[in-house]
Structure formats: C-alpha cells, structure tokens
Short mmCIF file of C-alpha atoms and ligand atoms in Angstrom, two decimals:
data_model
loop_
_atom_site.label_atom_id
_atom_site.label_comp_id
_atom_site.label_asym_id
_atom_site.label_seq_id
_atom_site.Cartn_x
_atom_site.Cartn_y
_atom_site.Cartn_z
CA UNK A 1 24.42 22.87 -8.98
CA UNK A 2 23.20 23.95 -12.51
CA UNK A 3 25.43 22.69 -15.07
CA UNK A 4 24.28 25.33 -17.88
CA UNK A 5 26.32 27.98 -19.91
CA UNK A 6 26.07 31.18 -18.33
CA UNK A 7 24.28 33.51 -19.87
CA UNK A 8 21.98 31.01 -21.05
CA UNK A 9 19.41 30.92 -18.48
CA UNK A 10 17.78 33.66 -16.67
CA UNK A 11 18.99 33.83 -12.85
CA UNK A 12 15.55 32.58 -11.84
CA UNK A 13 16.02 29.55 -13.81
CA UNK A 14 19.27 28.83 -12.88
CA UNK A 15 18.28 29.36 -9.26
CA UNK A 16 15.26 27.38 -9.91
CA UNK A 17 17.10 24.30 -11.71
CA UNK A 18 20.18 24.54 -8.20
CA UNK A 19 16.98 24.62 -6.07
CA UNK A 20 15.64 21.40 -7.86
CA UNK A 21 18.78 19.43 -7.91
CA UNK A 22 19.30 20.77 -4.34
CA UNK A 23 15.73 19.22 -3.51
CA UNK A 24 16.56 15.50 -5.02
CA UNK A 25 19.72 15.54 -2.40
CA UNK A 26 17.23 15.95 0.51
CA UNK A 27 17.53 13.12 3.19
CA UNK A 28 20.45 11.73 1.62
CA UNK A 29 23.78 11.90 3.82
CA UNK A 30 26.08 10.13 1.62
CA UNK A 31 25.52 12.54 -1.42
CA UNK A 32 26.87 15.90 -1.18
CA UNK A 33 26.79 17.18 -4.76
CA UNK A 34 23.77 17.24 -7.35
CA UNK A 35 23.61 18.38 -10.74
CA UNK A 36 20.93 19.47 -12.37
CA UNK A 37 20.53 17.36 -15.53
CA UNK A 38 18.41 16.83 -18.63
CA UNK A 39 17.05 13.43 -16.93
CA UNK A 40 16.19 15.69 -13.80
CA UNK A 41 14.45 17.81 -16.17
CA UNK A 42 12.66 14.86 -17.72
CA UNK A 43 11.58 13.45 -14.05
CA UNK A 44 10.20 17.10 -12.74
CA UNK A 45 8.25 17.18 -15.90
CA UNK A 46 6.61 14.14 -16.18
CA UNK A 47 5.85 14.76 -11.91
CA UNK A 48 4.72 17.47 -13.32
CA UNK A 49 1.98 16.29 -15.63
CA UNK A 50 1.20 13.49 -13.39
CA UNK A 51 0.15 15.83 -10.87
CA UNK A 52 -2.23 18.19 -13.41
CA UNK A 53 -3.22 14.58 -14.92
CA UNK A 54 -4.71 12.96 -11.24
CA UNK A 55 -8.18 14.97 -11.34
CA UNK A 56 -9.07 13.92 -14.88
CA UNK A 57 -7.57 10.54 -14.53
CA UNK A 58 -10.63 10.02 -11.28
CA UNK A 59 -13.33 11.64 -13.49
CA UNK A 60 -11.96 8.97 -16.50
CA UNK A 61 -12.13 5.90 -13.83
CA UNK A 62 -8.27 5.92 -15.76
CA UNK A 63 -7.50 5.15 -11.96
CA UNK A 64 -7.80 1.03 -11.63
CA UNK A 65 -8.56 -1.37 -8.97
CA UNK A 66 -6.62 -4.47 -8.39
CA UNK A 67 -6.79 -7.32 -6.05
CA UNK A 68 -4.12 -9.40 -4.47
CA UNK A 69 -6.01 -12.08 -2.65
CA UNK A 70 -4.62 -13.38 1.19
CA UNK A 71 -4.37 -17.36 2.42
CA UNK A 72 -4.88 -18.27 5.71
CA UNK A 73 -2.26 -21.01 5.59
CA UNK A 74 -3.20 -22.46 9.18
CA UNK A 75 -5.41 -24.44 7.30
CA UNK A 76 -4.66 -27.29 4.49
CA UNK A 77 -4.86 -26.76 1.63
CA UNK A 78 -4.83 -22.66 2.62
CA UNK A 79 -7.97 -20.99 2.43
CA UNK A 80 -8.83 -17.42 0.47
CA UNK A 81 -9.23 -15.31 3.52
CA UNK A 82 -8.92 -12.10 2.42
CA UNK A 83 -7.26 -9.59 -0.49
CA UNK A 84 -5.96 -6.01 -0.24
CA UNK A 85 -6.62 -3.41 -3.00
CA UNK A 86 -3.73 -1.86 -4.86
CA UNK A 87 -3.75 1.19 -7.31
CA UNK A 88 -3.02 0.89 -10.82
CA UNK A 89 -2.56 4.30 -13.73
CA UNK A 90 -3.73 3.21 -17.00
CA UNK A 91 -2.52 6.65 -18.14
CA UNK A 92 -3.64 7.21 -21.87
CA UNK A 93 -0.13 9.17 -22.58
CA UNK A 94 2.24 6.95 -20.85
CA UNK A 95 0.30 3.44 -20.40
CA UNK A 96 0.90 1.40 -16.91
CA UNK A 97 2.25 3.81 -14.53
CA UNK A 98 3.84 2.11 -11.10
CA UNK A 99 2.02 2.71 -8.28
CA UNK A 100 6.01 3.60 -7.10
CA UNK A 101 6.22 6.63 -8.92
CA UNK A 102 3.16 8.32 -8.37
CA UNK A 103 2.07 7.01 -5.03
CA UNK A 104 5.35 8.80 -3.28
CA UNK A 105 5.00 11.86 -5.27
CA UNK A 106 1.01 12.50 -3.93
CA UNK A 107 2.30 11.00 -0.54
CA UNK A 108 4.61 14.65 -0.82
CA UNK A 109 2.05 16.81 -1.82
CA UNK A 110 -1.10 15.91 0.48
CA UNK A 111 -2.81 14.64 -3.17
CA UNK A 112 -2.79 10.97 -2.01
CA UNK A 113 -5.95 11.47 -0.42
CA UNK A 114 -7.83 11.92 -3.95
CA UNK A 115 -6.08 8.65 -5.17
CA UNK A 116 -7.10 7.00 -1.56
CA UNK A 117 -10.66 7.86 -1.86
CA UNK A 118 -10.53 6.89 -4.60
CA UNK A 119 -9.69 3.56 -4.31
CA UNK A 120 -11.69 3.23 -0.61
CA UNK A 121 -14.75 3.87 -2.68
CA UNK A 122 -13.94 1.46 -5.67
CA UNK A 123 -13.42 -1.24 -3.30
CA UNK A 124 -16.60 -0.58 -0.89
CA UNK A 125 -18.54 -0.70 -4.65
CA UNK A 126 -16.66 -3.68 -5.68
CA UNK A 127 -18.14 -5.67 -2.39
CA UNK A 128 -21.31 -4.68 -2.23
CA UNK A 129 -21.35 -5.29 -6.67
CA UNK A 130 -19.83 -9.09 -5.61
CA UNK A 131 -22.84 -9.50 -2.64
CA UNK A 132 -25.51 -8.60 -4.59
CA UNK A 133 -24.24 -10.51 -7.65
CA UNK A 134 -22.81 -13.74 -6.26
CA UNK A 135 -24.06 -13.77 -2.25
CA UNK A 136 -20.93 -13.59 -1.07
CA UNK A 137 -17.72 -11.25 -0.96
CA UNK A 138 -14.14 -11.64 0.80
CA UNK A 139 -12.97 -8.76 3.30
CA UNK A 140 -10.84 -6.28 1.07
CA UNK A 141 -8.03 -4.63 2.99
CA UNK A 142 -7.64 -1.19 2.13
CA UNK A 143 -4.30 1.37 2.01
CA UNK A 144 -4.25 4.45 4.22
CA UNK A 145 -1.53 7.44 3.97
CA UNK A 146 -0.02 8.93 6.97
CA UNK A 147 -2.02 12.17 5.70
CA UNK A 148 -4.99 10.02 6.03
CA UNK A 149 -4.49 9.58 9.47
CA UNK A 150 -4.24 13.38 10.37
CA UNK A 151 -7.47 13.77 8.72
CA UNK A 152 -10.26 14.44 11.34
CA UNK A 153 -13.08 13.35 9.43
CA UNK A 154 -11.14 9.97 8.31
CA UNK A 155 -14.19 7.76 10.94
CA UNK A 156 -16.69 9.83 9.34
CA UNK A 157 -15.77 9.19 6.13
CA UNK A 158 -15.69 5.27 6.33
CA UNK A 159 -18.51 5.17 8.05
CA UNK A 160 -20.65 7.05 5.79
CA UNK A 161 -19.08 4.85 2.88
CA UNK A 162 -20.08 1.58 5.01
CA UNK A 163 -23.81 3.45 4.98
CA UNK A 164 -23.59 3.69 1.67
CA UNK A 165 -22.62 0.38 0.07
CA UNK A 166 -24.57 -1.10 3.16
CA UNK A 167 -21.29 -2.60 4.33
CA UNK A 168 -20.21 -3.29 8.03
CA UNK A 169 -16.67 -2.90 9.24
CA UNK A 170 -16.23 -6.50 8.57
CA UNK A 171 -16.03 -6.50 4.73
CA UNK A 172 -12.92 -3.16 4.79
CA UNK A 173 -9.90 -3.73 6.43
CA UNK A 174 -7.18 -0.94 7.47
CA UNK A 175 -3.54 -1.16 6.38
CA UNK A 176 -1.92 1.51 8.04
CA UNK A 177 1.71 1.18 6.67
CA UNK A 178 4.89 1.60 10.01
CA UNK A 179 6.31 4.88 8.59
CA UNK A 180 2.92 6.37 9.60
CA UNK A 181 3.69 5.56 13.29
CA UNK A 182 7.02 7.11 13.36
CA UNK A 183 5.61 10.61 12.92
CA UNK A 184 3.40 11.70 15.98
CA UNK A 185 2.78 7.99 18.14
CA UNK A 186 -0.04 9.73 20.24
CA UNK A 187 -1.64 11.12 17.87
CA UNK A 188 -1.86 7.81 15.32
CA UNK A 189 -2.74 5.96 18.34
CA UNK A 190 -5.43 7.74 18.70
CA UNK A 191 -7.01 7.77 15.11
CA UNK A 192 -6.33 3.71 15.19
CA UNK A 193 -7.92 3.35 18.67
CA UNK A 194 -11.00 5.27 17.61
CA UNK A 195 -11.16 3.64 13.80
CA UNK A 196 -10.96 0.24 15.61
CA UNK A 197 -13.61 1.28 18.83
CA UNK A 198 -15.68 1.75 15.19
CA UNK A 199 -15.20 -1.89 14.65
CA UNK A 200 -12.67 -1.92 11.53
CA UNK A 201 -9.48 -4.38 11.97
CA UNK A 202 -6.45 -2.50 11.42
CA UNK A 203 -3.13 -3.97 9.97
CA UNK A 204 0.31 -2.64 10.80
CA UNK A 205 1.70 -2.72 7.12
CA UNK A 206 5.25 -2.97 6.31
CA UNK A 207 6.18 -4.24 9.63
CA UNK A 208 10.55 -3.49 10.13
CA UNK A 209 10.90 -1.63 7.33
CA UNK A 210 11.04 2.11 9.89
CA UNK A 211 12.77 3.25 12.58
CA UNK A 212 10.07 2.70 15.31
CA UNK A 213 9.13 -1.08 14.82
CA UNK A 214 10.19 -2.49 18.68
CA UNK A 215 9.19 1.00 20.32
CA UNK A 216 5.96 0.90 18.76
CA UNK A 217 4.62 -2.90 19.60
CA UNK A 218 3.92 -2.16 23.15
CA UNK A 219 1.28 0.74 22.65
CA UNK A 220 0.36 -0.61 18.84
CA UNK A 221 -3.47 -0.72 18.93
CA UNK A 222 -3.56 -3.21 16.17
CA UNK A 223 -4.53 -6.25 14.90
CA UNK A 224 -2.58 -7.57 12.42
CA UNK A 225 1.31 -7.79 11.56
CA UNK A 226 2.15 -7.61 8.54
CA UNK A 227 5.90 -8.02 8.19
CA UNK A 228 7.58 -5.99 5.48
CA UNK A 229 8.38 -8.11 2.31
CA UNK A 230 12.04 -7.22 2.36
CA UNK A 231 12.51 -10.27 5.01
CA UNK A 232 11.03 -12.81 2.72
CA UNK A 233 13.30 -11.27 -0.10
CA UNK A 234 16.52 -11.38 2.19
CA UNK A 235 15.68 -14.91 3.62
CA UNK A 236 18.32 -16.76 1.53
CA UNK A 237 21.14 -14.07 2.66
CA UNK A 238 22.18 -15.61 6.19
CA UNK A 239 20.87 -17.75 8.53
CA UNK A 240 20.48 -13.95 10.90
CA UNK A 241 17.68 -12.73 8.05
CA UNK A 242 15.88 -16.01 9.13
CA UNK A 243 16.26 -15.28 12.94
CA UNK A 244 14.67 -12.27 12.44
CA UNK A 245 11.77 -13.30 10.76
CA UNK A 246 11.37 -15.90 13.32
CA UNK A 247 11.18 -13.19 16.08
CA UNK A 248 9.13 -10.84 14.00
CA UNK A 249 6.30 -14.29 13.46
CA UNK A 250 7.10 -14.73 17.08
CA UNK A 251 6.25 -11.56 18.40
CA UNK A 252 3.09 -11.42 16.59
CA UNK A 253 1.75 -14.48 18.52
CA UNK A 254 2.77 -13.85 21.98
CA UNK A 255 0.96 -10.33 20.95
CA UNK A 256 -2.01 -12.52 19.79
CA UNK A 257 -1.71 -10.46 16.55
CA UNK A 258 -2.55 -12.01 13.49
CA UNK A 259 1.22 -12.47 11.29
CA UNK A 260 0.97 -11.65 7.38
CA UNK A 261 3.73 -12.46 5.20
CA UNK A 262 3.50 -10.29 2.11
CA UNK A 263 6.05 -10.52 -0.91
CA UNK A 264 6.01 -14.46 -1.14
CA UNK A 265 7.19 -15.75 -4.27
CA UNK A 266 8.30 -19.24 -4.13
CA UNK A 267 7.40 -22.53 -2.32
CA UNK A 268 10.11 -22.85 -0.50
CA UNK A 269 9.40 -19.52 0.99
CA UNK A 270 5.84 -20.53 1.70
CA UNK A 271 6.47 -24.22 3.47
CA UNK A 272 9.61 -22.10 5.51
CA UNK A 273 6.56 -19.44 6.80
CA UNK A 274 4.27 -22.21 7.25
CA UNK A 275 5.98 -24.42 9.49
CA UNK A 276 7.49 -21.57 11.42
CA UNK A 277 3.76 -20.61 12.27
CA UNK A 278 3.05 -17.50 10.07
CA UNK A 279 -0.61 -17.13 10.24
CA UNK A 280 -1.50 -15.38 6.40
CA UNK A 281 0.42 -15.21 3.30
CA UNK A 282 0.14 -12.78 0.05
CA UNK A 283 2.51 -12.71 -2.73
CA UNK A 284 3.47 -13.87 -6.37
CA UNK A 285 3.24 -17.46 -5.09
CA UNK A 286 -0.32 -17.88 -4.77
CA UNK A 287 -1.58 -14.87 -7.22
CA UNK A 288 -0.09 -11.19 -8.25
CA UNK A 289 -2.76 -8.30 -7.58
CA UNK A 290 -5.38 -9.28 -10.50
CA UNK A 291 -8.61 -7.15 -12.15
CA UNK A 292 -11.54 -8.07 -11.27
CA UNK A 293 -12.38 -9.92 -13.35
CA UNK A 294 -9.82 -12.41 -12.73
CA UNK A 295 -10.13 -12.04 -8.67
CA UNK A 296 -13.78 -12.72 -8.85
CA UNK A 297 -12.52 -16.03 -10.63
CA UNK A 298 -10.62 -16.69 -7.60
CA UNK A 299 -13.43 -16.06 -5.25
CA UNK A 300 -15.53 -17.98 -6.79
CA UNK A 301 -13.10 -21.22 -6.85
CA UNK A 302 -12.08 -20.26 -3.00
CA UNK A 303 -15.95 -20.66 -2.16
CA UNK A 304 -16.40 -23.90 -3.85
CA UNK A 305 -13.75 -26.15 -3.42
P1 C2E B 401 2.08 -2.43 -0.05
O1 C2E B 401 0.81 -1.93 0.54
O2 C2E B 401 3.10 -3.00 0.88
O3 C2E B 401 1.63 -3.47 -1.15
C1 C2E B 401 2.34 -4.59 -1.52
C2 C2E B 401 3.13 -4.39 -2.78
O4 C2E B 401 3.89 -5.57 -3.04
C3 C2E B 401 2.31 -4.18 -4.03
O5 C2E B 401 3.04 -3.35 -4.91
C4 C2E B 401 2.24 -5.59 -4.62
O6 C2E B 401 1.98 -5.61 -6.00
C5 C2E B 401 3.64 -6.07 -4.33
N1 C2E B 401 3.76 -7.53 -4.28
C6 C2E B 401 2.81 -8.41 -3.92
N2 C2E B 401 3.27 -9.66 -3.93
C7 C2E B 401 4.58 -9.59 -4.32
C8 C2E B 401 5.62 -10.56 -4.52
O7 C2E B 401 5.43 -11.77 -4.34
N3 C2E B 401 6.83 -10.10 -4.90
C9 C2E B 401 7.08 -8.77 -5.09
N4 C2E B 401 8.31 -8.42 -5.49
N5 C2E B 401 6.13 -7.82 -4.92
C10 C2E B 401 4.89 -8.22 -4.52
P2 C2E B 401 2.35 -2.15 -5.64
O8 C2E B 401 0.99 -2.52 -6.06
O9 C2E B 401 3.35 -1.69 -6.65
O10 C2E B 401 2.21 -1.08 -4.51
C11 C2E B 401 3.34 -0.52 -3.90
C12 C2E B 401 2.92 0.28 -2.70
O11 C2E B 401 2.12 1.38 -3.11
C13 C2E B 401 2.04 -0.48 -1.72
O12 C2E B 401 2.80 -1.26 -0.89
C14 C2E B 401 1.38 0.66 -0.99
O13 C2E B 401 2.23 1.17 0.01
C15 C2E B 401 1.22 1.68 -2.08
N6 C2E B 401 -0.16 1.65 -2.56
C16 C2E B 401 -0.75 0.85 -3.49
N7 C2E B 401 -2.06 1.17 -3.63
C17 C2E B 401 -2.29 2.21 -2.76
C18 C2E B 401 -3.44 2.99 -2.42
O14 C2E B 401 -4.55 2.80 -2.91
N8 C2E B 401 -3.26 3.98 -1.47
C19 C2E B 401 -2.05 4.19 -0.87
N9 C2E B 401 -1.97 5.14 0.04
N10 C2E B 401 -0.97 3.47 -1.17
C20 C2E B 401 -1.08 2.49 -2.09
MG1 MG B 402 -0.52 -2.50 1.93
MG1 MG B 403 3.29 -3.76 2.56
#
C-alpha cells in the first residue's frame, strides 16, 4: 500500500513505493498489510547509498578487520586457539555501520562477495604481516556466503591467496554458516568436500539456528560445530534450552566434531559449557572482536604465559 495523496505521485511512483512496501512483507506470514512510509523511504535510501558506497569504501580500506579470538577450554587455564575475522564499516558519512545491516543487504544482491574478498585477503595479509613480524600467528577463521559457495572458482581462489601470503591451509579456517546448507545439500557438499580434500578445516557456523540442522549431520562433511549463540542466550529460560545444548555438545562428540560455543558472555555460562564438555568458546566473556592492534596484544600474552 502507498499511503500518499492522489494525484501527488506519478503512477510509477506510486506503483514503485506499493512494490517496495510489498517487498519488506516478503517471507513474513503473520503480516498481511504494509504501508509504505517515510521510515521505509529512509531505509531504501540509505540501502541505497550503501550499495553505490561498497566499491569506494574497498579502494578507501574504509572496510575494517576485526578479531574475536577462540579458547580451547579443554585445557586450564584455556588456551588462545584460534580467532575468526568479522567485518566492520567505518563509513565517513554515517560512522560504525553494523555488520547486520549491510551484510544481509549484499547477502541479497550477490555483492557480499566484494566485502568477502575482501576480508579473506585482509586476514591472509594480517597472518603472514604477524609471521614475519613476531614468528608466530594463530589460525584465523574466515566467513563464507552461501553465494560463495556456488562460486566455481571459490578452491582456486584460496589457494592462489595461500600462494600468495605463503600460507598453508592451516593458518585460514572456513565458517560456512547452516542456512547455506539448506539451499542445494549436494551441491554444498560438494564445494565443502573438495575445499576440505584441499586441506582447509571447515566449521558449520550457526549450528540450530535453520531448518536443516538434524537432516544435515549425517552427510555434513565438516569439522567443527559451532552451535548458534541463541542457545547460550536462551540458557537461563528453562531447564529444555539446557537439554538442548547438551544434545547439540553431545552430538558433536559422538561425531568427533570439534563443539564451539560462540556468544558467551558470562562465567557462569562458561563453567556450565565447560563442565558439560564443550570443546572451544568465543564470546564477550573472554574478549569482543578487537583491531589489531589490540588482538596482536592478545597473541602475544597467549604465547607467553
Ligand atoms: P557470526 O559469524 O555468527 O559472528 C558472530 C557474531 O556474534 C559477531 O557479530 C560477533 O561480534 C558477535 N558476538 C561475539 N561474541 C558475542 C557475545 O558474547 N555476545 C553477543 N551478543 N554477540 C557476540 P557481528 O560482527 O555483528 O557479525 C554478525 C554476522 O555478520 C556474523 O555472524 C556473520 O554471519 C556476518 N559477518 C561478519 N563478518 C563477515 C564477513 O566478512 N563475511 C560474511 N559473509 N559475513 C560476515
Ligand atoms: Mg562466523
Ligand atoms: Mg555464528
């Protein structure tokens, strides 16, 4: 619905603002009834701008790496095992922007690959810039987009990035998040089985959060499950949200999968996880995703202690 004097608008616009408001109501089956507002307005344009913004915002390195670092917590006191890289905006019009709003709106339009490469290549940089610096670097897990694994050049690609940052598949990891399976199984399957015949360790990220969790465990060609942080968040809310993340830490091992718990926050959460055998933790509790500056701090006191 466009909610606009008539007259006011030419048909195309009106048609185009029903056709937005239309578009928002997509997927949602308890909403029958959209109208087109000024905040809708507000929302296409700034998608808008962040769209004809992406290109200059690679070229201006505006795009920024951060690092969330992983403990193994089989061990005491836990060990810095690992980190994954997240994408930050440091837009110069509208400051911080969430990876939430502009990593869903690329994800829709195919451009998540640019901000992907993007970030694949900052990281690969990043490792080989800690080796040569320090001697040592921690394996960086990396995000891929269910576009990304469609892509028939995606082993190519990594391993021309490993030849060029004289990496090996040890020092990237894979996070390919569930909703990716959910699309095409056999032909995922495939692009995991032949990224991980390359060598690279694949995690299954946001573990429970789709549709195809239990139906995909039996042919899953991974190594690591990493259970959606939505479990951690619930675990106060009924003694069933802990069964379930019992099972889900359960699973993992009689899989002989490695278990991540991402999204922990609080101690109580971490000693719970801990004692009911879940292998890796990431979250607010130890460290939020940090610069590099600050990660390389961490590194530095995870190698020495
Ligand atoms: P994700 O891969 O599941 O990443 C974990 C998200 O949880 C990150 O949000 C991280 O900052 C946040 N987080 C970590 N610890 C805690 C905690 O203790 N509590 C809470 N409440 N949150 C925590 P972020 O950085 O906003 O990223 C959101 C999502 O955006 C990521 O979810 C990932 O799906 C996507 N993303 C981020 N960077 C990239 C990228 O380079 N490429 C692609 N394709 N997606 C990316
Ligand atoms: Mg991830
Ligand atoms: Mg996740």
């Amino acid at each position: 619905v466009c909610a606009c004097e008539p007259g006011t608008l030419s048909l195309t616009r009106r048609f185009d603002r029903a056709q937005t408001a239309c578009n928002m109501l997509r997927g949602n089956y308890a909403k029958h009834v959209m109208v087109f507002s000024e905040a809708l307005h507000q929302r296409q344009l700034y998608h808008e701008s962040l769209i004809n913004d992406l290109n200059r915002a690679v070229e201006e390195k505006q795009l920024l790496v951060y690092f969330q670092p992983k403990y193994d917590i089989r061990q005491e006191p836990p060990v810095l095992s690992s980190a994954e890289a997240l994408v930050r905006w440091n837009h110069p019009e509208y400051g911080m922007v969430s990876p939430g709003d502009f990593i869903p709106l690329f994800e829709s339009n195919g451009m998540i690959q640019i901000v992907d490469h993007y970030v694949w290549e900052t990281t690969a940089a990043q490792i080989r810039y800690w080796k040569d610096t320090y001697g040592y670097a921690i394996p960086v897990s990396v995000n891929l987009s269910r576009i990304d694994m469609y892509d028939s050049e995606l082993e190519r690609k990594f391993l021309d990035l490993l030849a060029r940052y004289n990496l090996t598949t040890a020092d990237i990891m894979l996070e390919v998040t569930e909703s990716a399976y959910t699309d095409d199984a056999g032909q995922l399957i495939n692009t995991v089985n032949s990224l991980r015949s390359l060598g690279f360790r694949v995690e299954m990220d946001d573990f429970g959060s789709g549709y195809s969790s239990l139906n995909m465990l039996a042919s899953l060609p991974i190594d690591v499950l990493k259970m959606d942080m939505k479990f951690v968040r619930n675990m106060d809310k009924g003694e069933h949200n802990k069964a379930i993340i019992e099972l889900i830490i359960d699973i993992a091992k009689k899989l002989g999968k490695t278990s991540v718990s991402e999204g922990v926050e609080t101690e109580a959460e971490y000693l719970y996880l801990k004692q009911i055998g879940c292998d890796v933790i990431q979250g607010y509790y130890f460290s939020r995703p940090l610069p590099e500056k600050d990660f390389l701090e961490l590194i530095k006191k995870g190698y020495k202690v």
